[in-house]
Amino acid sequence: MRHCASLASARRGRDTWESKVLPSMRHVVERTISATKAQLSARGGGACQILGFDLMVDERLFVWLIEVNHNPSMAVARNVTMGRLVAGFWKDAVALAVDYHPSLGSIAGPPPATVGNFRRLDC
Protein backbone atom coordinates (compact mmCIF):
# COMPACT_ATOMS: atom_id res chain seq x y z
CA MET A 1 0.00 0.00 0.00
CA ARG A 2 2.84 2.40 0.60
CA HIS A 3 3.83 2.17 -3.03
CA CYS A 4 0.28 3.18 -4.04
CA ALA A 5 0.30 6.02 -1.51
CA SER A 6 3.65 7.28 -2.81
CA LEU A 7 2.47 7.08 -6.40
CA ALA A 8 -0.77 8.93 -5.62
CA SER A 9 1.13 11.63 -3.75
CA ALA A 10 3.66 12.07 -6.53
CA ARG A 11 0.96 12.31 -9.20
CA ARG A 12 -1.61 14.53 -7.49
CA GLY A 13 -0.12 16.05 -4.34
CA ARG A 14 0.62 15.00 -0.78
CA ASP A 15 -2.89 14.40 0.52
CA THR A 16 -4.26 12.50 -2.48
CA TRP A 17 -3.91 9.06 -0.88
CA GLU A 18 -5.75 10.09 2.32
CA SER A 19 -8.31 12.35 0.67
CA LYS A 20 -9.16 10.46 -2.53
CA VAL A 21 -7.74 6.98 -3.04
CA LEU A 22 -8.17 5.42 0.42
CA PRO A 23 -11.74 6.77 0.89
CA SER A 24 -12.64 5.45 -2.58
CA MET A 25 -11.26 2.01 -1.66
CA ARG A 26 -13.27 2.01 1.56
CA HIS A 27 -16.38 3.05 -0.36
CA VAL A 28 -15.99 0.17 -2.83
CA VAL A 29 -15.55 -2.34 0.03
CA GLU A 30 -18.52 -0.93 1.99
CA ARG A 31 -20.82 -0.98 -1.05
CA THR A 32 -19.78 -4.53 -1.93
CA ILE A 33 -20.37 -5.80 1.60
CA SER A 34 -23.68 -3.95 1.81
CA ALA A 35 -24.83 -5.52 -1.46
CA THR A 36 -23.97 -9.03 -0.26
CA LYS A 37 -24.83 -8.65 3.42
CA ALA A 38 -27.63 -11.23 3.35
CA GLN A 39 -25.32 -13.90 1.95
CA LEU A 40 -22.55 -13.02 4.39
CA SER A 41 -24.93 -13.01 7.39
CA ALA A 42 -26.31 -16.45 6.52
CA ARG A 43 -23.49 -18.09 8.47
CA GLY A 44 -25.10 -17.16 11.79
CA GLY A 45 -24.18 -14.99 14.76
CA GLY A 46 -20.58 -14.81 15.81
CA ALA A 47 -19.25 -16.24 12.53
CA CYS A 48 -16.44 -14.46 10.77
CA GLN A 49 -15.41 -14.34 7.12
CA ILE A 50 -12.12 -13.05 5.79
CA LEU A 51 -12.50 -11.51 2.35
CA GLY A 52 -9.75 -10.40 0.01
CA PHE A 53 -10.56 -7.40 -2.20
CA ASP A 54 -8.49 -6.98 -5.36
CA LEU A 55 -8.65 -3.33 -6.31
CA MET A 56 -7.02 -1.39 -9.13
CA VAL A 57 -6.32 2.35 -9.26
CA ASP A 58 -6.21 3.88 -12.72
CA GLU A 59 -4.23 6.91 -13.92
CA ARG A 60 -7.09 9.23 -12.86
CA LEU A 61 -6.91 7.61 -9.39
CA PHE A 62 -10.33 5.99 -9.88
CA VAL A 63 -10.68 2.77 -7.87
CA TRP A 64 -11.94 -0.34 -9.64
CA LEU A 65 -13.06 -3.57 -8.00
CA ILE A 66 -11.44 -6.49 -9.82
CA GLU A 67 -12.69 -9.37 -7.66
CA VAL A 68 -13.49 -10.46 -4.12
CA ASN A 69 -11.86 -13.63 -2.82
CA HIS A 70 -13.77 -15.59 -0.19
CA ASN A 71 -10.61 -17.45 0.79
CA PRO A 72 -7.69 -15.07 0.19
CA SER A 73 -4.18 -16.40 0.27
CA MET A 74 -2.17 -15.44 3.32
CA ALA A 75 1.01 -16.89 1.83
CA VAL A 76 3.95 -14.63 2.49
CA ALA A 77 6.73 -16.37 0.53
CA ARG A 78 9.73 -14.02 0.60
CA ASN A 79 7.87 -10.74 0.28
CA VAL A 80 8.85 -8.70 3.36
CA THR A 81 6.06 -6.13 2.98
CA MET A 82 3.41 -8.83 2.62
CA GLY A 83 4.86 -10.60 5.66
CA ARG A 84 4.39 -7.47 7.76
CA LEU A 85 0.85 -6.97 6.47
CA VAL A 86 -0.17 -10.57 7.18
CA ALA A 87 1.42 -10.57 10.65
CA GLY A 88 -0.34 -7.30 11.50
CA PHE A 89 -3.62 -8.62 10.13
CA TRP A 90 -3.55 -11.71 12.36
CA LYS A 91 -2.51 -9.71 15.43
CA ASP A 92 -5.42 -7.31 14.97
CA ALA A 93 -7.86 -10.10 14.05
CA VAL A 94 -7.09 -12.06 17.21
CA ALA A 95 -7.40 -8.92 19.36
CA LEU A 96 -10.75 -8.12 17.77
CA ALA A 97 -12.09 -11.67 18.08
CA VAL A 98 -10.98 -12.18 21.68
CA ASP A 99 -11.74 -8.74 23.08
CA TYR A 100 -15.04 -8.03 21.32
CA HIS A 101 -16.65 -11.36 20.40
CA PRO A 102 -20.34 -11.34 21.44
CA SER A 103 -20.30 -14.90 22.78
CA LEU A 104 -17.57 -13.91 25.26
CA GLY A 105 -19.81 -11.30 26.84
CA SER A 106 -17.95 -8.42 25.17
CA ILE A 107 -15.35 -8.30 27.93
CA ALA A 108 -14.02 -5.03 26.58
CA GLY A 109 -17.44 -3.49 25.85
CA PRO A 110 -18.75 -2.70 22.38
CA PRO A 111 -16.12 -2.64 19.63
CA PRO A 112 -14.68 0.79 18.85
CA ALA A 113 -14.66 2.26 15.35
CA THR A 114 -11.14 0.88 14.83
CA VAL A 115 -9.11 -1.97 16.28
CA GLY A 116 -5.55 -1.90 15.00
CA ASN A 117 -5.93 -1.60 11.25
CA PHE A 118 -9.49 -2.91 11.27
CA ARG A 119 -12.26 -0.38 10.72
CA ARG A 120 -15.85 -1.17 11.69
CA LEU A 121 -18.28 -1.01 8.78
CA ASP A 122 -21.83 -0.02 9.55
CA CYS A 123 -23.56 -1.27 6.43
Coordinates of N, CA, C and O in Angstrom, one line a residue:
M1 N 0.8 -1.2 0.0 CA 0.0 0.0 0.0 C 0.9 1.3 0.0 O 0.5 2.2 -0.5
R2 N 2.0 1.2 0.6 CA 2.8 2.4 0.6 C 3.2 2.8 -0.8 O 3.3 4.0 -1.1
H3 N 3.5 1.8 -1.7 CA 3.8 2.2 -3.0 C 2.7 2.9 -3.7 O 2.9 3.9 -4.3
C4 N 1.4 2.5 -3.5 CA 0.3 3.2 -4.0 C 0.2 4.6 -3.5 O -0.1 5.5 -4.2
A5 N 0.4 4.7 -2.2 CA 0.3 6.0 -1.5 C 1.4 7.0 -2.1 O 1.1 8.1 -2.3
S6 N 2.6 6.5 -2.3 CA 3.7 7.3 -2.8 C 3.3 7.7 -4.2 O 3.6 8.8 -4.6
L7 N 2.8 6.8 -5.0 CA 2.5 7.1 -6.4 C 1.4 8.1 -6.5 O 1.5 9.1 -7.2
A8 N 0.3 8.0 -5.6 CA -0.8 8.9 -5.6 C -0.3 10.3 -5.2 O -0.7 11.3 -5.8
S9 N 0.6 10.3 -4.2 CA 1.1 11.6 -3.7 C 2.0 12.3 -4.8 O 1.9 13.5 -5.0
A10 N 2.8 11.5 -5.5 CA 3.7 12.1 -6.5 C 2.8 12.6 -7.7 O 3.2 13.6 -8.3
R11 N 1.8 11.9 -8.0 CA 1.0 12.3 -9.2 C 0.0 13.5 -8.9 O -0.2 14.3 -9.8
R12 N -0.5 13.6 -7.7 CA -1.6 14.5 -7.5 C -1.4 15.4 -6.2 O -2.3 16.1 -5.9
G13 N -0.3 15.3 -5.5 CA -0.1 16.1 -4.3 C -0.1 15.2 -3.1 O -0.5 14.0 -3.1
R14 N 0.4 15.8 -2.0 CA 0.6 15.0 -0.8 C -0.6 14.3 -0.2 O -0.5 13.2 0.3
D15 N -1.7 14.9 -0.2 CA -2.9 14.4 0.5 C -3.8 13.5 -0.3 O -4.9 13.1 0.1
T16 N -3.4 13.2 -1.6 CA -4.3 12.5 -2.5 C -4.6 11.1 -2.0 O -5.7 10.7 -2.1
W17 N -3.6 10.4 -1.4 CA -3.9 9.1 -0.9 C -5.0 9.1 0.2 O -6.0 8.4 0.1
E18 N -4.8 10.0 1.2 CA -5.7 10.1 2.3 C -7.1 10.7 1.9 O -8.1 10.3 2.4
S19 N -7.1 11.6 1.0 CA -8.3 12.4 0.7 C -9.1 11.7 -0.5 O -10.3 11.9 -0.5
K20 N -8.5 11.0 -1.4 CA -9.2 10.5 -2.5 C -9.1 8.9 -2.7 O -10.1 8.3 -2.7
V21 N -7.9 8.4 -2.7 CA -7.7 7.0 -3.0 C -8.3 6.1 -1.9 O -9.1 5.2 -2.1
L22 N -7.8 6.3 -0.7 CA -8.2 5.4 0.4 C -9.7 5.5 0.7 O -10.3 4.5 0.8
P23 N -10.3 6.7 0.7 CA -11.7 6.8 0.9 C -12.5 6.1 -0.2 O -13.5 5.4 0.0
S24 N -12.0 6.1 -1.5 CA -12.6 5.4 -2.6 C -12.6 3.9 -2.4 O -13.5 3.2 -2.7
M25 N -11.4 3.4 -1.9 CA -11.3 2.0 -1.7 C -12.2 1.6 -0.6 O -12.9 0.5 -0.7
R26 N -12.3 2.3 0.5 CA -13.3 2.0 1.6 C -14.7 2.0 1.0 O -15.5 1.1 1.4
H27 N -15.0 3.0 0.2 CA -16.4 3.1 -0.4 C -16.7 1.8 -1.2 O -17.8 1.2 -1.1
V28 N -15.8 1.4 -2.0 CA -16.0 0.2 -2.8 C -16.2 -1.0 -1.9 O -17.1 -1.8 -2.2
V29 N -15.4 -1.2 -0.9 CA -15.5 -2.3 0.0 C -16.9 -2.3 0.8 O -17.6 -3.3 0.8
E30 N -17.3 -1.1 1.3 CA -18.5 -0.9 2.0 C -19.7 -1.2 1.1 O -20.7 -1.9 1.5
R31 N -19.7 -0.7 -0.1 CA -20.8 -1.0 -1.1 C -20.9 -2.5 -1.4 O -22.0 -3.0 -1.5
T32 N -19.8 -3.1 -1.6 CA -19.8 -4.5 -1.9 C -20.3 -5.4 -0.8 O -21.2 -6.2 -1.0
I33 N -19.9 -5.1 0.4 CA -20.4 -5.8 1.6 C -21.9 -5.5 1.8 O -22.6 -6.4 2.1
S34 N -22.3 -4.3 1.7 CA -23.7 -3.9 1.8 C -24.5 -4.7 0.8 O -25.6 -5.2 1.1
A35 N -24.1 -4.8 -0.4 CA -24.8 -5.5 -1.5 C -24.9 -7.0 -1.2 O -25.9 -7.7 -1.7
T36 N -24.0 -7.6 -0.5 CA -24.0 -9.0 -0.3 C -24.2 -9.4 1.2 O -23.9 -10.5 1.6
K37 N -24.7 -8.4 2.0 CA -24.8 -8.6 3.4 C -25.7 -9.9 3.8 O -25.4 -10.6 4.7
A38 N -26.8 -10.1 3.1 CA -27.6 -11.2 3.4 C -26.9 -12.5 3.2 O -27.0 -13.4 4.0
Q39 N -26.1 -12.7 2.2 CA -25.3 -13.9 2.0 C -24.2 -14.1 3.0 O -24.0 -15.2 3.5
L40 N -23.6 -13.0 3.4 CA -22.5 -13.0 4.4 C -23.1 -13.3 5.8 O -22.5 -14.0 6.6
S41 N -24.3 -12.8 6.1 CA -24.9 -13.0 7.4 C -25.5 -14.4 7.5 O -25.9 -14.8 8.7
A42 N -25.7 -15.1 6.5 CA -26.3 -16.5 6.5 C -25.5 -17.5 7.4 O -26.1 -18.5 7.8
R43 N -24.3 -17.2 7.7 CA -23.5 -18.1 8.5 C -23.9 -18.1 10.0 O -23.4 -18.9 10.7
G44 N -24.7 -17.2 10.4 CA -25.1 -17.2 11.8 C -24.3 -16.2 12.7 O -23.2 -15.7 12.3
G45 N -24.8 -15.9 13.8 CA -24.2 -15.0 14.8 C -22.8 -15.5 15.2 O -22.6 -16.6 15.5
G46 N -21.9 -14.5 15.3 CA -20.6 -14.8 15.8 C -19.6 -15.4 14.8 O -18.4 -15.5 15.0
A47 N -20.1 -15.7 13.6 CA -19.2 -16.2 12.5 C -18.4 -15.1 11.9 O -18.8 -13.9 12.0
C48 N -17.3 -15.4 11.3 CA -16.4 -14.5 10.8 C -16.0 -14.9 9.4 O -15.8 -16.1 9.2
Q49 N -15.9 -14.0 8.5 CA -15.4 -14.3 7.1 C -14.3 -13.4 6.7 O -14.5 -12.2 6.9
I50 N -13.2 -13.9 6.3 CA -12.1 -13.0 5.8 C -12.3 -13.0 4.3 O -12.4 -14.0 3.6
L51 N -12.4 -11.7 3.8 CA -12.5 -11.5 2.3 C -11.3 -10.8 1.8 O -10.7 -9.9 2.5
G52 N -10.9 -11.1 0.6 CA -9.7 -10.4 0.0 C -10.3 -9.6 -1.2 O -10.8 -10.1 -2.1
F53 N -10.1 -8.3 -1.1 CA -10.6 -7.4 -2.2 C -9.4 -7.1 -3.1 O -8.4 -6.5 -2.6
D54 N -9.5 -7.4 -4.4 CA -8.5 -7.0 -5.4 C -9.0 -5.7 -6.0 O -10.0 -5.7 -6.7
L55 N -8.3 -4.6 -5.8 CA -8.6 -3.3 -6.3 C -7.6 -2.8 -7.2 O -6.4 -3.1 -7.1
M56 N -8.0 -2.0 -8.2 CA -7.0 -1.4 -9.1 C -7.3 0.1 -9.1 O -8.4 0.5 -9.0
V57 N -6.2 0.9 -9.2 CA -6.3 2.3 -9.3 C -5.8 2.8 -10.6 O -4.7 2.5 -11.0
D58 N -6.6 3.5 -11.4 CA -6.2 3.9 -12.7 C -5.5 5.2 -12.7 O -5.2 5.8 -11.6
E59 N -5.1 5.7 -13.9 CA -4.2 6.9 -13.9 C -5.0 8.2 -13.4 O -4.3 9.1 -13.1
R60 N -6.3 8.1 -13.4 CA -7.1 9.2 -12.9 C -7.4 9.0 -11.4 O -8.1 9.8 -10.8
L61 N -6.8 8.0 -10.8 CA -6.9 7.6 -9.4 C -8.3 7.1 -9.1 O -8.8 7.2 -7.9
F62 N -9.0 6.6 -10.1 CA -10.3 6.0 -9.9 C -10.1 4.5 -9.4 O -9.3 3.8 -10.0
V63 N -10.9 4.1 -8.4 CA -10.7 2.8 -7.9 C -11.7 1.8 -8.5 O -12.9 2.1 -8.6
W64 N -11.1 0.7 -9.0 CA -11.9 -0.3 -9.6 C -11.9 -1.6 -8.8 O -10.8 -2.0 -8.4
L65 N -13.0 -2.3 -8.6 CA -13.1 -3.6 -8.0 C -12.8 -4.6 -9.1 O -13.5 -4.7 -10.0
I66 N -11.8 -5.4 -8.9 CA -11.4 -6.5 -9.8 C -12.2 -7.8 -9.4 O -12.9 -8.4 -10.2
E67 N -12.0 -8.2 -8.1 CA -12.7 -9.4 -7.7 C -12.6 -9.4 -6.1 O -11.9 -8.7 -5.5
V68 N -13.5 -10.2 -5.6 CA -13.5 -10.5 -4.1 C -13.2 -11.9 -3.9 O -13.9 -12.8 -4.5
N69 N -12.2 -12.2 -3.1 CA -11.9 -13.6 -2.8 C -12.4 -14.0 -1.5 O -12.2 -13.3 -0.5
H70 N -13.2 -15.1 -1.5 CA -13.8 -15.6 -0.2 C -12.8 -16.4 0.7 O -13.0 -16.6 1.8
N71 N -11.7 -16.7 0.1 CA -10.6 -17.5 0.8 C -9.3 -16.9 0.3 O -8.5 -17.6 -0.4
P72 N -8.9 -15.7 0.7 CA -7.7 -15.1 0.2 C -6.4 -15.8 0.7 O -6.4 -16.2 1.8
S73 N -5.4 -15.8 -0.1 CA -4.2 -16.4 0.3 C -3.5 -15.5 1.3 O -3.4 -14.3 1.2
M74 N -3.0 -16.1 2.3 CA -2.2 -15.4 3.3 C -0.7 -15.9 3.2 O 0.1 -15.7 4.1
A75 N -0.4 -16.5 2.1 CA 1.0 -16.9 1.8 C 1.9 -15.7 1.8 O 1.6 -14.7 1.1
V76 N 3.0 -15.8 2.4 CA 3.9 -14.6 2.5 C 5.1 -14.8 1.5 O 5.6 -13.9 1.0
A77 N 5.5 -16.1 1.3 CA 6.7 -16.4 0.5 C 7.9 -15.6 1.0 O 8.2 -15.6 2.2
R78 N 8.6 -14.8 0.2 CA 9.7 -14.0 0.6 C 9.5 -12.5 0.5 O 10.4 -11.7 0.6
N79 N 8.2 -12.1 0.4 CA 7.9 -10.7 0.3 C 7.8 -10.1 1.7 O 6.9 -10.4 2.5
V80 N 8.8 -9.3 2.0 CA 8.9 -8.7 3.4 C 7.6 -7.8 3.7 O 7.1 -7.9 4.8
T81 N 7.2 -7.0 2.7 CA 6.1 -6.1 3.0 C 4.8 -7.0 3.2 O 4.1 -6.7 4.2
M82 N 4.6 -8.0 2.4 CA 3.4 -8.8 2.6 C 3.5 -9.5 4.0 O 2.5 -9.7 4.6
G83 N 4.7 -9.9 4.4 CA 4.9 -10.6 5.7 C 4.4 -9.7 6.8 O 3.8 -10.1 7.7
R84 N 4.8 -8.4 6.7 CA 4.4 -7.5 7.8 C 2.9 -7.3 7.8 O 2.3 -7.2 8.8
L85 N 2.3 -7.2 6.6 CA 0.8 -7.0 6.5 C 0.1 -8.2 7.1 O -0.9 -8.0 7.8
V86 N 0.5 -9.4 6.7 CA -0.2 -10.6 7.2 C 0.0 -10.7 8.7 O -1.0 -11.0 9.4
A87 N 1.2 -10.5 9.2 CA 1.4 -10.6 10.6 C 0.6 -9.5 11.4 O -0.1 -9.9 12.4
G88 N 0.5 -8.3 10.9 CA -0.3 -7.3 11.5 C -1.8 -7.6 11.4 O -2.6 -7.4 12.4
F89 N -2.2 -8.2 10.3 CA -3.6 -8.6 10.1 C -4.0 -9.6 11.2 O -5.0 -9.5 11.9
W90 N -3.2 -10.7 11.4 CA -3.6 -11.7 12.4 C -3.5 -11.2 13.8 O -4.4 -11.5 14.6
K91 N -2.6 -10.3 14.1 CA -2.5 -9.7 15.4 C -3.8 -8.9 15.7 O -4.4 -9.1 16.8
D92 N -4.2 -8.1 14.8 CA -5.4 -7.3 15.0 C -6.7 -8.2 15.0 O -7.6 -7.9 15.7
A93 N -6.7 -9.2 14.1 CA -7.9 -10.1 14.0 C -8.1 -10.8 15.4 O -9.2 -11.0 15.8
V94 N -7.0 -11.3 15.9 CA -7.1 -12.1 17.2 C -7.5 -11.1 18.3 O -8.4 -11.4 19.1
A95 N -7.0 -9.9 18.4 CA -7.4 -8.9 19.4 C -8.9 -8.6 19.2 O -9.6 -8.6 20.2
L96 N -9.3 -8.4 18.0 CA -10.7 -8.1 17.8 C -11.6 -9.3 18.2 O -12.6 -9.1 18.9
A97 N -11.3 -10.5 17.8 CA -12.1 -11.7 18.1 C -12.1 -12.0 19.6 O -13.2 -12.3 20.1
V98 N -11.0 -11.8 20.3 CA -11.0 -12.2 21.7 C -11.6 -11.1 22.5 O -12.4 -11.3 23.4
D99 N -11.3 -9.8 22.2 CA -11.7 -8.7 23.1 C -13.2 -8.3 22.9 O -13.8 -7.8 23.8
Y100 N -13.7 -8.6 21.6 CA -15.0 -8.0 21.3 C -16.0 -9.1 20.8 O -17.1 -8.7 20.3
H101 N -15.7 -10.3 20.9 CA -16.6 -11.4 20.4 C -17.9 -11.4 21.3 O -17.8 -11.5 22.5
P102 N -19.1 -11.4 20.7 CA -20.3 -11.3 21.4 C -20.5 -12.5 22.4 O -21.1 -12.4 23.5
S103 N -20.1 -13.7 22.0 CA -20.3 -14.9 22.8 C -19.4 -14.9 24.0 O -19.7 -15.7 25.0
L104 N -18.4 -14.0 24.1 CA -17.6 -13.9 25.3 C -18.1 -12.8 26.2 O -17.4 -12.5 27.2
G105 N -19.3 -12.3 26.0 CA -19.8 -11.3 26.8 C -19.2 -9.9 26.6 O -19.3 -9.1 27.5
S106 N -18.6 -9.7 25.5 CA -18.0 -8.4 25.2 C -17.2 -7.9 26.4 O -17.5 -6.9 26.9
I107 N -16.1 -8.6 26.7 CA -15.4 -8.3 27.9 C -14.8 -6.9 27.9 O -14.5 -6.3 28.9
A108 N -14.6 -6.4 26.7 CA -14.0 -5.0 26.6 C -15.1 -4.0 26.2 O -14.8 -2.9 25.8
G109 N -16.4 -4.4 26.3 CA -17.4 -3.5 25.8 C -17.7 -3.6 24.4 O -17.1 -4.4 23.7
P110 N -18.5 -2.7 23.8 CA -18.7 -2.7 22.4 C -17.5 -2.3 21.6 O -16.7 -1.6 22.1
P111 N -17.3 -2.9 20.4 CA -16.1 -2.6 19.6 C -16.0 -1.2 19.2 O -17.0 -0.6 18.9
P112 N -14.9 -0.6 19.3 CA -14.7 0.8 18.9 C -14.7 0.9 17.3 O -14.8 -0.1 16.6
A113 N -14.6 2.1 16.8 CA -14.7 2.3 15.4 C -13.5 1.6 14.7 O -13.6 1.2 13.5
T114 N -12.3 1.5 15.4 CA -11.1 0.9 14.8 C -10.5 0.0 15.9 O -10.5 0.3 17.1
V115 N -9.9 -1.1 15.4 CA -9.1 -2.0 16.3 C -7.9 -2.3 15.4 O -8.0 -3.0 14.4
G116 N -6.7 -1.7 15.8 CA -5.5 -1.9 15.0 C -5.8 -1.3 13.6 O -6.2 -0.1 13.5
N117 N -5.6 -2.1 12.6 CA -5.9 -1.6 11.2 C -7.3 -2.0 10.8 O -7.7 -1.7 9.6
F118 N -8.1 -2.6 11.6 CA -9.5 -2.9 11.3 C -10.4 -1.7 11.5 O -10.2 -1.0 12.5
R119 N -11.3 -1.5 10.6 CA -12.3 -0.4 10.7 C -13.7 -1.0 10.7 O -14.0 -1.7 9.8
R120 N -14.5 -0.6 11.7 CA -15.9 -1.2 11.7 C -16.7 -0.6 10.5 O -16.6 0.6 10.3
L121 N -17.4 -1.4 9.9 CA -18.3 -1.0 8.8 C -19.7 -1.1 9.3 O -20.1 -2.1 9.7
D122 N -20.4 0.0 9.2 CA -21.8 0.0 9.5 C -22.7 0.0 8.3 O -23.2 1.0 7.8
C123 N -22.8 -1.2 7.7 CA -23.6 -1.3 6.4 C -24.6 -2.4 6.5 O -24.7 -3.1 7.4

